[in-house]
PDB file of C-alpha atoms in Angstrom:
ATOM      1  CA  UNK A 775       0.000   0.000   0.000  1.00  0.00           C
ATOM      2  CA  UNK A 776       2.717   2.446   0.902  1.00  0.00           C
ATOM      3  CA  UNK A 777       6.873   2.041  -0.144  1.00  0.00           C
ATOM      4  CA  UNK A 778       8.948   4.113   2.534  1.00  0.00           C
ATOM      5  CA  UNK A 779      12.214   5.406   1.733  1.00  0.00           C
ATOM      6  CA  UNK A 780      13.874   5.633   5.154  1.00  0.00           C
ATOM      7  CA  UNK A 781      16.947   7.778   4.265  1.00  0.00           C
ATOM      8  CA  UNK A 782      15.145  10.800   2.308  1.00  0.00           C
ATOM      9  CA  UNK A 783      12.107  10.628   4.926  1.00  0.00           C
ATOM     10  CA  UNK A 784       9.607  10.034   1.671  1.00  0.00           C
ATOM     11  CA  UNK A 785       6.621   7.753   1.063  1.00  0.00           C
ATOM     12  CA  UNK A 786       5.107   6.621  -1.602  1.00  0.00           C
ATOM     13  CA  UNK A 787       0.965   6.262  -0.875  1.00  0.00           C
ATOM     14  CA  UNK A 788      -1.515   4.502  -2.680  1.00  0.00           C
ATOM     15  CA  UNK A 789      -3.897   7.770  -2.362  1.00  0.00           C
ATOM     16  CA  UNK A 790      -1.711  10.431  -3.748  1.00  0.00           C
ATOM     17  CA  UNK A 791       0.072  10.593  -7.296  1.00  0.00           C
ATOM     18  CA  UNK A 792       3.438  12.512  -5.463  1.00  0.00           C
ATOM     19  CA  UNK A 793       5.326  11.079  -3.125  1.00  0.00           C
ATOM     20  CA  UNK A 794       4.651  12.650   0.494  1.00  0.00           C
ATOM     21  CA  UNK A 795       7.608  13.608   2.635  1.00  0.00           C
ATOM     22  CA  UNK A 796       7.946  13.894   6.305  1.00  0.00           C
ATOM     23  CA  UNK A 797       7.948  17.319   7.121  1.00  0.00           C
ATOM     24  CA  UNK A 798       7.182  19.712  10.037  1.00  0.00           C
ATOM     25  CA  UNK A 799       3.664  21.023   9.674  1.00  0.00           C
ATOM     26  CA  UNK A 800       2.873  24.117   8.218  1.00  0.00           C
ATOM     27  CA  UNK A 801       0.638  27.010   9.966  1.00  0.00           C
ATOM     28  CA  UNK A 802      -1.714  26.962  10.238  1.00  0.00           C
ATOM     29  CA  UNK A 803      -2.113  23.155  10.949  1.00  0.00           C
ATOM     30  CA  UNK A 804      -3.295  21.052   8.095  1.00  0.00           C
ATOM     31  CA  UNK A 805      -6.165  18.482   8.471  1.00  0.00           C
ATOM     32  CA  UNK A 806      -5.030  15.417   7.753  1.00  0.00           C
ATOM     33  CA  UNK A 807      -6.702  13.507   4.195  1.00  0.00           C
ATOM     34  CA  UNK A 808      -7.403  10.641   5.914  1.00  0.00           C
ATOM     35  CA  UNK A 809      -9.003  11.269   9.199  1.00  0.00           C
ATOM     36  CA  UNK A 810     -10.085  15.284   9.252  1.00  0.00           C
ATOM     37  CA  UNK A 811      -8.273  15.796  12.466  1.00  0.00           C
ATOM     38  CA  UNK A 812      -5.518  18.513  12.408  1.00  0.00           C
ATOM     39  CA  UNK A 813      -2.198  17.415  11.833  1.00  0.00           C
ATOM     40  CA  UNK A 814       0.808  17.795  14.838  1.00  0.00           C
ATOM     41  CA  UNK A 815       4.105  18.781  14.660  1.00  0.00           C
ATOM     42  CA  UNK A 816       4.738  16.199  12.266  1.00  0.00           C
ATOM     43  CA  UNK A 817       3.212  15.009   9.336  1.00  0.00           C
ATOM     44  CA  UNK A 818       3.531  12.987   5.347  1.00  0.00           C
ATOM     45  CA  UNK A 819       3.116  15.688   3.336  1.00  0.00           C
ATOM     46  CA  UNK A 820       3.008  16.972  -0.364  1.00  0.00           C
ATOM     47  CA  UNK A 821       3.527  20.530   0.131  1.00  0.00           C
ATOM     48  CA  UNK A 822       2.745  21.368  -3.784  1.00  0.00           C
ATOM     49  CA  UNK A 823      -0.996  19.893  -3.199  1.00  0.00           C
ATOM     50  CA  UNK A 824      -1.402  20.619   0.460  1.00  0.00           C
ATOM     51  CA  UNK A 825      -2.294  17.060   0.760  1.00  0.00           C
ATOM     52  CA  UNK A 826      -1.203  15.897   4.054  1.00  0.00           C
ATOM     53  CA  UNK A 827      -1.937  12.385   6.642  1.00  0.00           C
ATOM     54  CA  UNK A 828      -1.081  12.263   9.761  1.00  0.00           C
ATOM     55  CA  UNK A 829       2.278   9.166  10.565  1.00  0.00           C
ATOM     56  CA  UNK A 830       0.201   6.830  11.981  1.00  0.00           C
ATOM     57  CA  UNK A 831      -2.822   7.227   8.742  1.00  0.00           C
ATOM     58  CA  UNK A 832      -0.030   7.186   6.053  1.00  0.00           C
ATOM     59  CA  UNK A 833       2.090   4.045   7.666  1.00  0.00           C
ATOM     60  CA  UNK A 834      -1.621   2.451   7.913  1.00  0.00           C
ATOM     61  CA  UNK A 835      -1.204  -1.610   7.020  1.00  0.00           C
ATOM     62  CA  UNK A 836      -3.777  -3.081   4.343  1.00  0.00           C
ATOM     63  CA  UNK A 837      -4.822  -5.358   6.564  1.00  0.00           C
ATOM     64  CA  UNK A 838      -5.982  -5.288  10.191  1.00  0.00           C
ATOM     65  CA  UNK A 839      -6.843  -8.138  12.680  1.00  0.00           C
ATOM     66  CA  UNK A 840      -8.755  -6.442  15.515  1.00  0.00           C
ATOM     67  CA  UNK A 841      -9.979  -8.173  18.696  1.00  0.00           C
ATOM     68  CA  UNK A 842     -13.148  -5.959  18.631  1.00  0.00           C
ATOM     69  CA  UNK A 843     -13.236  -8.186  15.406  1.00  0.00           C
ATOM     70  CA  UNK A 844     -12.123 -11.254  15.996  1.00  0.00           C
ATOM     71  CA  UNK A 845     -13.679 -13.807  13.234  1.00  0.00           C
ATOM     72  CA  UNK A 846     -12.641 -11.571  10.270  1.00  0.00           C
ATOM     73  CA  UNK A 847     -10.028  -9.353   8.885  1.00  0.00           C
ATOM     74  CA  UNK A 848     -10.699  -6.023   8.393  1.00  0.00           C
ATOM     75  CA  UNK A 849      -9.189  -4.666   4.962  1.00  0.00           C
ATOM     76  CA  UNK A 850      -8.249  -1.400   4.426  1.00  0.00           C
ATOM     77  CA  UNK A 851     -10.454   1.109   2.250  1.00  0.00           C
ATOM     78  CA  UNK A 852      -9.332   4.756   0.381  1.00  0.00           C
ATOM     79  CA  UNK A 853     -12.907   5.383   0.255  1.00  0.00           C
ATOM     80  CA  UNK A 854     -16.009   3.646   2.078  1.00  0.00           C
ATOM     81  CA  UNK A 855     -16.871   0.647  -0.087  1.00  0.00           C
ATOM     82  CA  UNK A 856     -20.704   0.862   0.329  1.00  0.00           C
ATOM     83  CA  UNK A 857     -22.978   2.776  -2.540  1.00  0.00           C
ATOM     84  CA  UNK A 858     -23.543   5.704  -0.561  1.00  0.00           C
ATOM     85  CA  UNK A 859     -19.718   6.336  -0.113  1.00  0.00           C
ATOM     86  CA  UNK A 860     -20.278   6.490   3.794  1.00  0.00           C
ATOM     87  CA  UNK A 861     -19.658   4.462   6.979  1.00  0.00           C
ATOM     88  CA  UNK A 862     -20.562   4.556  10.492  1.00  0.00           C
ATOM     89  CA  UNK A 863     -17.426   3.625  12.525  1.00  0.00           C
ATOM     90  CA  UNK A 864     -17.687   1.105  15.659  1.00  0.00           C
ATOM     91  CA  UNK A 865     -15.593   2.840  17.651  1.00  0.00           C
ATOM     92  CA  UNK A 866     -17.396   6.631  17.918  1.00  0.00           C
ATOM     93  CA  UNK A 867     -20.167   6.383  16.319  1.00  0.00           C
ATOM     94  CA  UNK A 868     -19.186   9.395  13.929  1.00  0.00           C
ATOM     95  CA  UNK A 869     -19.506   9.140   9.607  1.00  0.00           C
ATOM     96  CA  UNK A 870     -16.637   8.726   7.490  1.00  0.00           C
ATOM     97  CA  UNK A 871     -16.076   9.279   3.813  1.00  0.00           C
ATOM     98  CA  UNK A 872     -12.567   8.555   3.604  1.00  0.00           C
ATOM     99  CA  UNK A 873     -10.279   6.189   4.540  1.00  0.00           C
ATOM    100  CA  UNK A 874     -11.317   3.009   6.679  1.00  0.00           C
ATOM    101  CA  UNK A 875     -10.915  -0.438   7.567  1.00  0.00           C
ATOM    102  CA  UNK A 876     -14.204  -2.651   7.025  1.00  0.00           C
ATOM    103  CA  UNK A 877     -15.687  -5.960   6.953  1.00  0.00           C
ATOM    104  CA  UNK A 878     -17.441  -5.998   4.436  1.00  0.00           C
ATOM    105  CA  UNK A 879     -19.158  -8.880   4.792  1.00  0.00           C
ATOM    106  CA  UNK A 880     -20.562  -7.734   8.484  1.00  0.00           C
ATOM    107  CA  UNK A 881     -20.637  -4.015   7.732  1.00  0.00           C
ATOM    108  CA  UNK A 882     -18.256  -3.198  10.158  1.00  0.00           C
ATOM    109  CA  UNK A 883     -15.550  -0.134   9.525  1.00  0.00           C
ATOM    110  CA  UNK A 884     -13.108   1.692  11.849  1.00  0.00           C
ATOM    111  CA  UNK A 885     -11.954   4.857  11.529  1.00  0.00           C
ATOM    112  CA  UNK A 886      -7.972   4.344  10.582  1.00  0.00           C
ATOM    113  CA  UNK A 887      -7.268   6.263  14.159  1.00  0.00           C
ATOM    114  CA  UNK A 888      -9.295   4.637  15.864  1.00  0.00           C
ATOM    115  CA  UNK A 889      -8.838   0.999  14.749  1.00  0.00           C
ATOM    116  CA  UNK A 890      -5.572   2.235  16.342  1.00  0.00           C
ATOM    117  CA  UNK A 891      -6.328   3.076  20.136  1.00  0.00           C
ATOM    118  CA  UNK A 892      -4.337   1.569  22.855  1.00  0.00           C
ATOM    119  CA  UNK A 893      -5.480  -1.026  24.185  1.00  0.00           C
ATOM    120  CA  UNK A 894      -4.749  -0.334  28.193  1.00  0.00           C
ATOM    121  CA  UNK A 895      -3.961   2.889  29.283  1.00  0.00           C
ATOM    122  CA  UNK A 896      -2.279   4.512  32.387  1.00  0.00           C
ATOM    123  CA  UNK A 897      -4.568   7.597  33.353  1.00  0.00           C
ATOM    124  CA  UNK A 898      -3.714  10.149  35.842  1.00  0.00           C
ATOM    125  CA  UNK A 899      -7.798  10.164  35.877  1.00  0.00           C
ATOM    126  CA  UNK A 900      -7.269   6.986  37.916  1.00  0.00           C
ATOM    127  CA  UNK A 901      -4.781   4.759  40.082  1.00  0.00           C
ATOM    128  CA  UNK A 902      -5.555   1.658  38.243  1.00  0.00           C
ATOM    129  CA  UNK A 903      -4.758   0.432  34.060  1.00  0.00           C
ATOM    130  CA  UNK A 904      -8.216   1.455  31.951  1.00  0.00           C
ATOM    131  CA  UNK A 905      -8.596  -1.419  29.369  1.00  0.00           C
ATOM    132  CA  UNK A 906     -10.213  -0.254  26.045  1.00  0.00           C
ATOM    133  CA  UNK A 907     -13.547  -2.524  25.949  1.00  0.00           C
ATOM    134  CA  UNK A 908     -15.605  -3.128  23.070  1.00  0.00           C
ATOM    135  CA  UNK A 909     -18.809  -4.241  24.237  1.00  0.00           C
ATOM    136  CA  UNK A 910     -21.116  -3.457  27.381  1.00  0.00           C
ATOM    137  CA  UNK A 911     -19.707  -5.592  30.234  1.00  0.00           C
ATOM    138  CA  UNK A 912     -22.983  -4.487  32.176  1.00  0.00           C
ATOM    139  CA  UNK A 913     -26.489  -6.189  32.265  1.00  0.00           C
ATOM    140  CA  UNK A 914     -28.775  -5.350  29.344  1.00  0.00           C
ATOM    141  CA  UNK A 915     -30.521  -2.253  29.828  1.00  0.00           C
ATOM    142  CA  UNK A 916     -28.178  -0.042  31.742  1.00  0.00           C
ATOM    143  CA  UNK A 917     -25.944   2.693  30.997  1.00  0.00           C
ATOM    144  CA  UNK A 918     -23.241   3.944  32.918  1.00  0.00           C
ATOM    145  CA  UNK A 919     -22.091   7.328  32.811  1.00  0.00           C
ATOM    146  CA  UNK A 920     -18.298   8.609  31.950  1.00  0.00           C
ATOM    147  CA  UNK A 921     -16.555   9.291  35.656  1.00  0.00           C
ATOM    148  CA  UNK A 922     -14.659  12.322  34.228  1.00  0.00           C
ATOM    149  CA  UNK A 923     -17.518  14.260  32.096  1.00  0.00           C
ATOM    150  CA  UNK A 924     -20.390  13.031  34.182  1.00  0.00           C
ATOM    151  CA  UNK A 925     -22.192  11.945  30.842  1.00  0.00           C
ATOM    152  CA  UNK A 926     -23.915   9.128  29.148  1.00  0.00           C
ATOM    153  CA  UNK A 927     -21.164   6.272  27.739  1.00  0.00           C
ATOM    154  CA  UNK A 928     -23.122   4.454  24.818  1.00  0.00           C
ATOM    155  CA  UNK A 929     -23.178   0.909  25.533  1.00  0.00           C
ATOM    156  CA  UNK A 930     -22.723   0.120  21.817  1.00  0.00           C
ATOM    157  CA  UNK A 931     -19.291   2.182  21.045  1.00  0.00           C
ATOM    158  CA  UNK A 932     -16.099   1.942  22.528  1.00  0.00           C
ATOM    159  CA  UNK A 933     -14.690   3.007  26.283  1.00  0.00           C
ATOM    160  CA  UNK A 934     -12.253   3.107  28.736  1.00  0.00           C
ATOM    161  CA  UNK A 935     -12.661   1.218  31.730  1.00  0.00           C
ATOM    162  CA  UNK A 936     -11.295  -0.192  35.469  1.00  0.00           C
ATOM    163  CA  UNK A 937     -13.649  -3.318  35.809  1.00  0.00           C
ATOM    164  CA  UNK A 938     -12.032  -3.351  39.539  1.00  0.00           C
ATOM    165  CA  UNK A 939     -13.906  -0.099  40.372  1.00  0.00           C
ATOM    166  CA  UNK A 940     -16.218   0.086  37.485  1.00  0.00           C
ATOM    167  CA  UNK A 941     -14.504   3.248  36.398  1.00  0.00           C
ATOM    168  CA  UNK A 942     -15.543   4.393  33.004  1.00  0.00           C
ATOM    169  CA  UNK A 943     -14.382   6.946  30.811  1.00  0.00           C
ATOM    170  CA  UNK A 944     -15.358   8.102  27.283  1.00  0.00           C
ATOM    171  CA  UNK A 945     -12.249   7.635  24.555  1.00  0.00           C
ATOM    172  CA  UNK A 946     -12.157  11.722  23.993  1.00  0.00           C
ATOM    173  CA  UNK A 947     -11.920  12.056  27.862  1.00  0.00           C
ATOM    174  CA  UNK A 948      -8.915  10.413  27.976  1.00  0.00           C
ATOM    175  CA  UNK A 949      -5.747  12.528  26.654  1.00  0.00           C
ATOM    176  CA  UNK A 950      -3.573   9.686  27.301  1.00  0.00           C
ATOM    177  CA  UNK A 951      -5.658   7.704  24.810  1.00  0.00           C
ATOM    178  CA  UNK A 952      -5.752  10.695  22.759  1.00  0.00           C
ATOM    179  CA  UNK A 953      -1.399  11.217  22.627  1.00  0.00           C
ATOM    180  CA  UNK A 954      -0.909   7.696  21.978  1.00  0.00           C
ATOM    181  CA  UNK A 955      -2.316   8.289  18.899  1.00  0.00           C
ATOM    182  CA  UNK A 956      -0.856  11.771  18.013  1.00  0.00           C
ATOM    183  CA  UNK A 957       2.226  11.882  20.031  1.00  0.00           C
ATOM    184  CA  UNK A 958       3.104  15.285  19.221  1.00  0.00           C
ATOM    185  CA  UNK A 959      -0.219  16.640  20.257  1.00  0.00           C
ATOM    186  CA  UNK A 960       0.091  17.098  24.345  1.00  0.00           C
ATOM    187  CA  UNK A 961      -3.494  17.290  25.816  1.00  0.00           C
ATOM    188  CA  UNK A 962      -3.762  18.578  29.187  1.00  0.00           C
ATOM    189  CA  UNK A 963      -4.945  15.627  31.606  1.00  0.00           C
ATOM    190  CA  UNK A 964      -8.786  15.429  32.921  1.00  0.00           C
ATOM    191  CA  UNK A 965      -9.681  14.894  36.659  1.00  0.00           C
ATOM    192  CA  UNK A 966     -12.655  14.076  37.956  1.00  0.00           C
ATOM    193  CA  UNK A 967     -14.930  16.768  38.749  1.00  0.00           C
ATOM    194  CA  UNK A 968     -15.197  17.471  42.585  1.00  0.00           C
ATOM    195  CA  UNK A 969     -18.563  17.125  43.839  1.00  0.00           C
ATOM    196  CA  UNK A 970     -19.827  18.920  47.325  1.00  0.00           C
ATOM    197  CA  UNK A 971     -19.200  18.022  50.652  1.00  0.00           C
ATOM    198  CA  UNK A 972     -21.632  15.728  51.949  1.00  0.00           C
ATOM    199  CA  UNK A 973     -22.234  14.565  48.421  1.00  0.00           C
ATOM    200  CA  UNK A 974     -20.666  10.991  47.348  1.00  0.00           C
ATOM    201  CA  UNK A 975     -18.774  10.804  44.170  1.00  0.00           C
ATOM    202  CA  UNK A 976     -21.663   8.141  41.672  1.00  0.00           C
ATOM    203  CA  UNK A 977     -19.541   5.654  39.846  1.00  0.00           C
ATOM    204  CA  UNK A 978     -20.125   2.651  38.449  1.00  0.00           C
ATOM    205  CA  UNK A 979     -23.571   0.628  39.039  1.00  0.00           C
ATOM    206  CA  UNK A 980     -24.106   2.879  41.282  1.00  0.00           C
ATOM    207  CA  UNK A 981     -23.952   6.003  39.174  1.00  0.00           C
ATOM    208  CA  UNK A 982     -25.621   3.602  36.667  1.00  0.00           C
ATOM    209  CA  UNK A 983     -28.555   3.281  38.621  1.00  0.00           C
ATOM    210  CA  UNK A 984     -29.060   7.132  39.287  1.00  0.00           C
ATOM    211  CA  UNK A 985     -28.107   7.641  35.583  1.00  0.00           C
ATOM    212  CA  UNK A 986     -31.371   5.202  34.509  1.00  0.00           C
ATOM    213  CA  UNK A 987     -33.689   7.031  37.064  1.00  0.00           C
ATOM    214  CA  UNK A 988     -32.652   9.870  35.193  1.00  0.00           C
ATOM    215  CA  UNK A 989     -33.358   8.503  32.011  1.00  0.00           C
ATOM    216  CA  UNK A 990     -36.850   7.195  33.436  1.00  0.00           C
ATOM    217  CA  UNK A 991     -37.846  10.678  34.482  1.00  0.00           C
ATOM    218  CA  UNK A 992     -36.612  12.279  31.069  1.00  0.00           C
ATOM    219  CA  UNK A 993     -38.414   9.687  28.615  1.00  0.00           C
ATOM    220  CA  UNK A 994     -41.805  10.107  31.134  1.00  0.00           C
ATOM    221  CA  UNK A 995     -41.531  13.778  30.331  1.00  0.00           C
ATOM    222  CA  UNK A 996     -41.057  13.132  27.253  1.00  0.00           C
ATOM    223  CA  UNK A 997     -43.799  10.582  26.584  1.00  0.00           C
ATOM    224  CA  UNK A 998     -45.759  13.353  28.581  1.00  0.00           C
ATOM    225  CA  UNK A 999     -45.278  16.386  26.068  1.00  0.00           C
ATOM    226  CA  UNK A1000     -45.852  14.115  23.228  1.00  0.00           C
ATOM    227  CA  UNK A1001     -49.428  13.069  24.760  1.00  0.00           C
ATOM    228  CA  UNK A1002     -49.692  16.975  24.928  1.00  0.00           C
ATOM    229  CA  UNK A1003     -49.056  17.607  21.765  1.00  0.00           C
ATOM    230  CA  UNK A1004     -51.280  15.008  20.442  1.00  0.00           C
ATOM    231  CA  UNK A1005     -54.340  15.577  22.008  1.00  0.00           C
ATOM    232  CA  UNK A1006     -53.604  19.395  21.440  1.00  0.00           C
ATOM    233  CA  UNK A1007     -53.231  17.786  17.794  1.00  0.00           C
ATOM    234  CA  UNK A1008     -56.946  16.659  18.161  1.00  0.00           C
ATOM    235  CA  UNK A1009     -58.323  19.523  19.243  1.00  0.00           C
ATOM    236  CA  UNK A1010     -56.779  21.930  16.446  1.00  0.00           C
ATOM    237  CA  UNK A1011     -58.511  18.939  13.906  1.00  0.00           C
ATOM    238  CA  UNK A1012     -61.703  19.248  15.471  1.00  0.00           C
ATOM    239  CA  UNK A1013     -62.207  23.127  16.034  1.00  0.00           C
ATOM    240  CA  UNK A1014     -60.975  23.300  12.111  1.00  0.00           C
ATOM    241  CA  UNK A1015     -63.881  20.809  11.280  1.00  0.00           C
ATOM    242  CA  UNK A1016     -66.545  22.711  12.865  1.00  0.00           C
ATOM    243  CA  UNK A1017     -65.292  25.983  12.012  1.00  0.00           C
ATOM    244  CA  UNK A1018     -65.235  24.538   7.832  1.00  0.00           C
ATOM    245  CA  UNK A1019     -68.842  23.061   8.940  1.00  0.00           C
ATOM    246  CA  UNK A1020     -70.391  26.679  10.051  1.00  0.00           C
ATOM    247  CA  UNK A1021     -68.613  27.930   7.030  1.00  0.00           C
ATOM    248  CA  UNK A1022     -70.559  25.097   5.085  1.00  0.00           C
ATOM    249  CA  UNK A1023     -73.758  26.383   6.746  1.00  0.00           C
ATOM    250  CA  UNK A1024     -73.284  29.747   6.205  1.00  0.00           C
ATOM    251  CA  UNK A1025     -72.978  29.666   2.509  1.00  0.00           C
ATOM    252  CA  UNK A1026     -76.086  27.126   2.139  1.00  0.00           C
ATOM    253  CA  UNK A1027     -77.689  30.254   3.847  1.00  0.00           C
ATOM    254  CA  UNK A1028     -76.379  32.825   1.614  1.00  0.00           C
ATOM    255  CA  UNK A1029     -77.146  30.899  -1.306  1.00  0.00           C
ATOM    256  CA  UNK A1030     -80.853  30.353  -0.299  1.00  0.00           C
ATOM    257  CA  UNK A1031     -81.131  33.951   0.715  1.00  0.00           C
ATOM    258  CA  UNK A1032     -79.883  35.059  -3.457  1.00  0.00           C
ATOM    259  CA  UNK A1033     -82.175  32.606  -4.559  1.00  0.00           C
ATOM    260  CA  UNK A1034     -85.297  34.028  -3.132  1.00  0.00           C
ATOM    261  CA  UNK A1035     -84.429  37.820  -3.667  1.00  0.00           C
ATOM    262  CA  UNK A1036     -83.358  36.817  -7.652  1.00  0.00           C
ATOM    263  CA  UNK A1037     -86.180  34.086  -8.367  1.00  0.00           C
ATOM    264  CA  UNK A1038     -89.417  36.041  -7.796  1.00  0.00           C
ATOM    265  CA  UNK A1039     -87.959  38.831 -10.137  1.00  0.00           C
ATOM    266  CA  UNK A1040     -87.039  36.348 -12.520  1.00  0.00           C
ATOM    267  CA  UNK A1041     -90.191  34.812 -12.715  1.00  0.00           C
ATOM    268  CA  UNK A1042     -92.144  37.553 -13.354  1.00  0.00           C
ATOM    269  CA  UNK A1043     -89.732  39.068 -16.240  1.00  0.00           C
ATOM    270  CA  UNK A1044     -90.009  35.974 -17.625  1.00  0.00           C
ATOM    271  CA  UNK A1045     -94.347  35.711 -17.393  1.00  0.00           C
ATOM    272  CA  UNK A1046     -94.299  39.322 -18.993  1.00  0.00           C
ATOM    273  CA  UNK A1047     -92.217  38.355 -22.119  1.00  0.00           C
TER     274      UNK A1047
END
């Protein structure tokens, strides 16, 4: 896919016609071609076409085994290979339109960075390893919520997490996720919000539990301003009937009322003729 030429720093990529050098970014910061996130001190480059990918997207490998993955191997894509020239990626959630790795056969893509997350990561968010995990390790039907951000983690995308404590973080909450991919982008760290005294930090089932009751009372509310709306709905529907039936009425009336003022006159033009 790619032919490096260690001594002169160049590569040669299956996406561009020039070869792309290693170079020091320009300013402003270029977005890299594969990914849309903004390039860091370093980056392939061909200056002429400001076409530039970040190391890790340009040194990408064709093919992937992932153990979010296991039974297939992911291949890797310049553009999405579906008709509508889009995927949804695993890991975030978020559309692509550029490069990707995918299954076809299960419709499964990653976005190249993130196929490329760490897989454990040593967080000054927490005294304990957070393992990247791929699926929900909780029972159906619950959601936890991220320990650093204080909101929802989706069950069906990717987080960090201490199964010890049941500490969970989103990916984008973690920088030290974030600068093992882009070394040469420092992100300052996140800590845990402090809470009031007298009130106890929620984490894990149990800030999973509060987090549902949460999500009870919103969807209620919801459910509530829809049956609102509806029956508001019903009542709009029904004041426009009768207000189209007195309209109905009221031209019946007017109609009779022309006929007998014009008919008798009518009549007796027409007797005199």
């Amino acid at each position: 896919m790619e032919s490096i030429n260690d001594a002169e720093k160049t590569l040669i990529h299956i996406s561009h016609l020039h070869p792309l050098k290693l170079v020091a970014s320009p300013e402003p910061r270029p977005v890299c071609h594969a990914c849309h996130i903004q390039c860091g001190v370093q980056c392939y480059g061909c200056t002429k076409c400001r076409y530039f990918l970040h190391i890790i997207c340009a040194t990408a490998k064709k093919d992937l085994n992932h153990p979010a993955h296991p039974d297939h191997t992911l291949t890797f894509e310049l553009t999405p290979p579906y008709p509508s020239g889009k995927f949804s990626c695993y890991t975030c959630g978020v559309e692509g339109t550029k490069f990707c790795f995918s299954c076809k056969e299960c419709n499964y893509n990653l976005h190249l960075d993130c196929s490329s997350l760490p897989h454990s990561v040593n967080s000054h968010s927490h005294s304990h390893p957070l393992i990247l995990t791929y699926k929900n390790p909780f029972p159906s039907g619950t959601t936890g919520i991220c320990d650093l951000c204080e909101n929802y983690v989706d069950p069906c995308k990717w987080f960090y997490l201490c199964r010890n404590c049941d500490f969970l973080s989103h990916i984008g909450c973690l920088p030290e996720a974030m600068e093992a991919l882009l070394p040469d982008m420092p992100i300052q760290p996140v800590m845990p919000r402090p809470r009031p005294q007298g009130v106890p930090q929620p984490r894990g089932n149990a800030a999973t539990a509060m987090d549902n009751l949460q999500m009870q009372q919103l969807l209620s509310a919801q459910a509530q301003m829809q049956s609102l709306m509806a029956v508001n709905a019903q009542l709009q529907a029904q004041q426009l009937m009768s207000a189209q039936a007195s309209m109905g009425q009221s031209l019946m009336f007017t109609n009779a009322n022309l006929h007998s003022m014009w008919r008798p006159n009518y009549d007796s033009i027409k007797d005199s003729i």
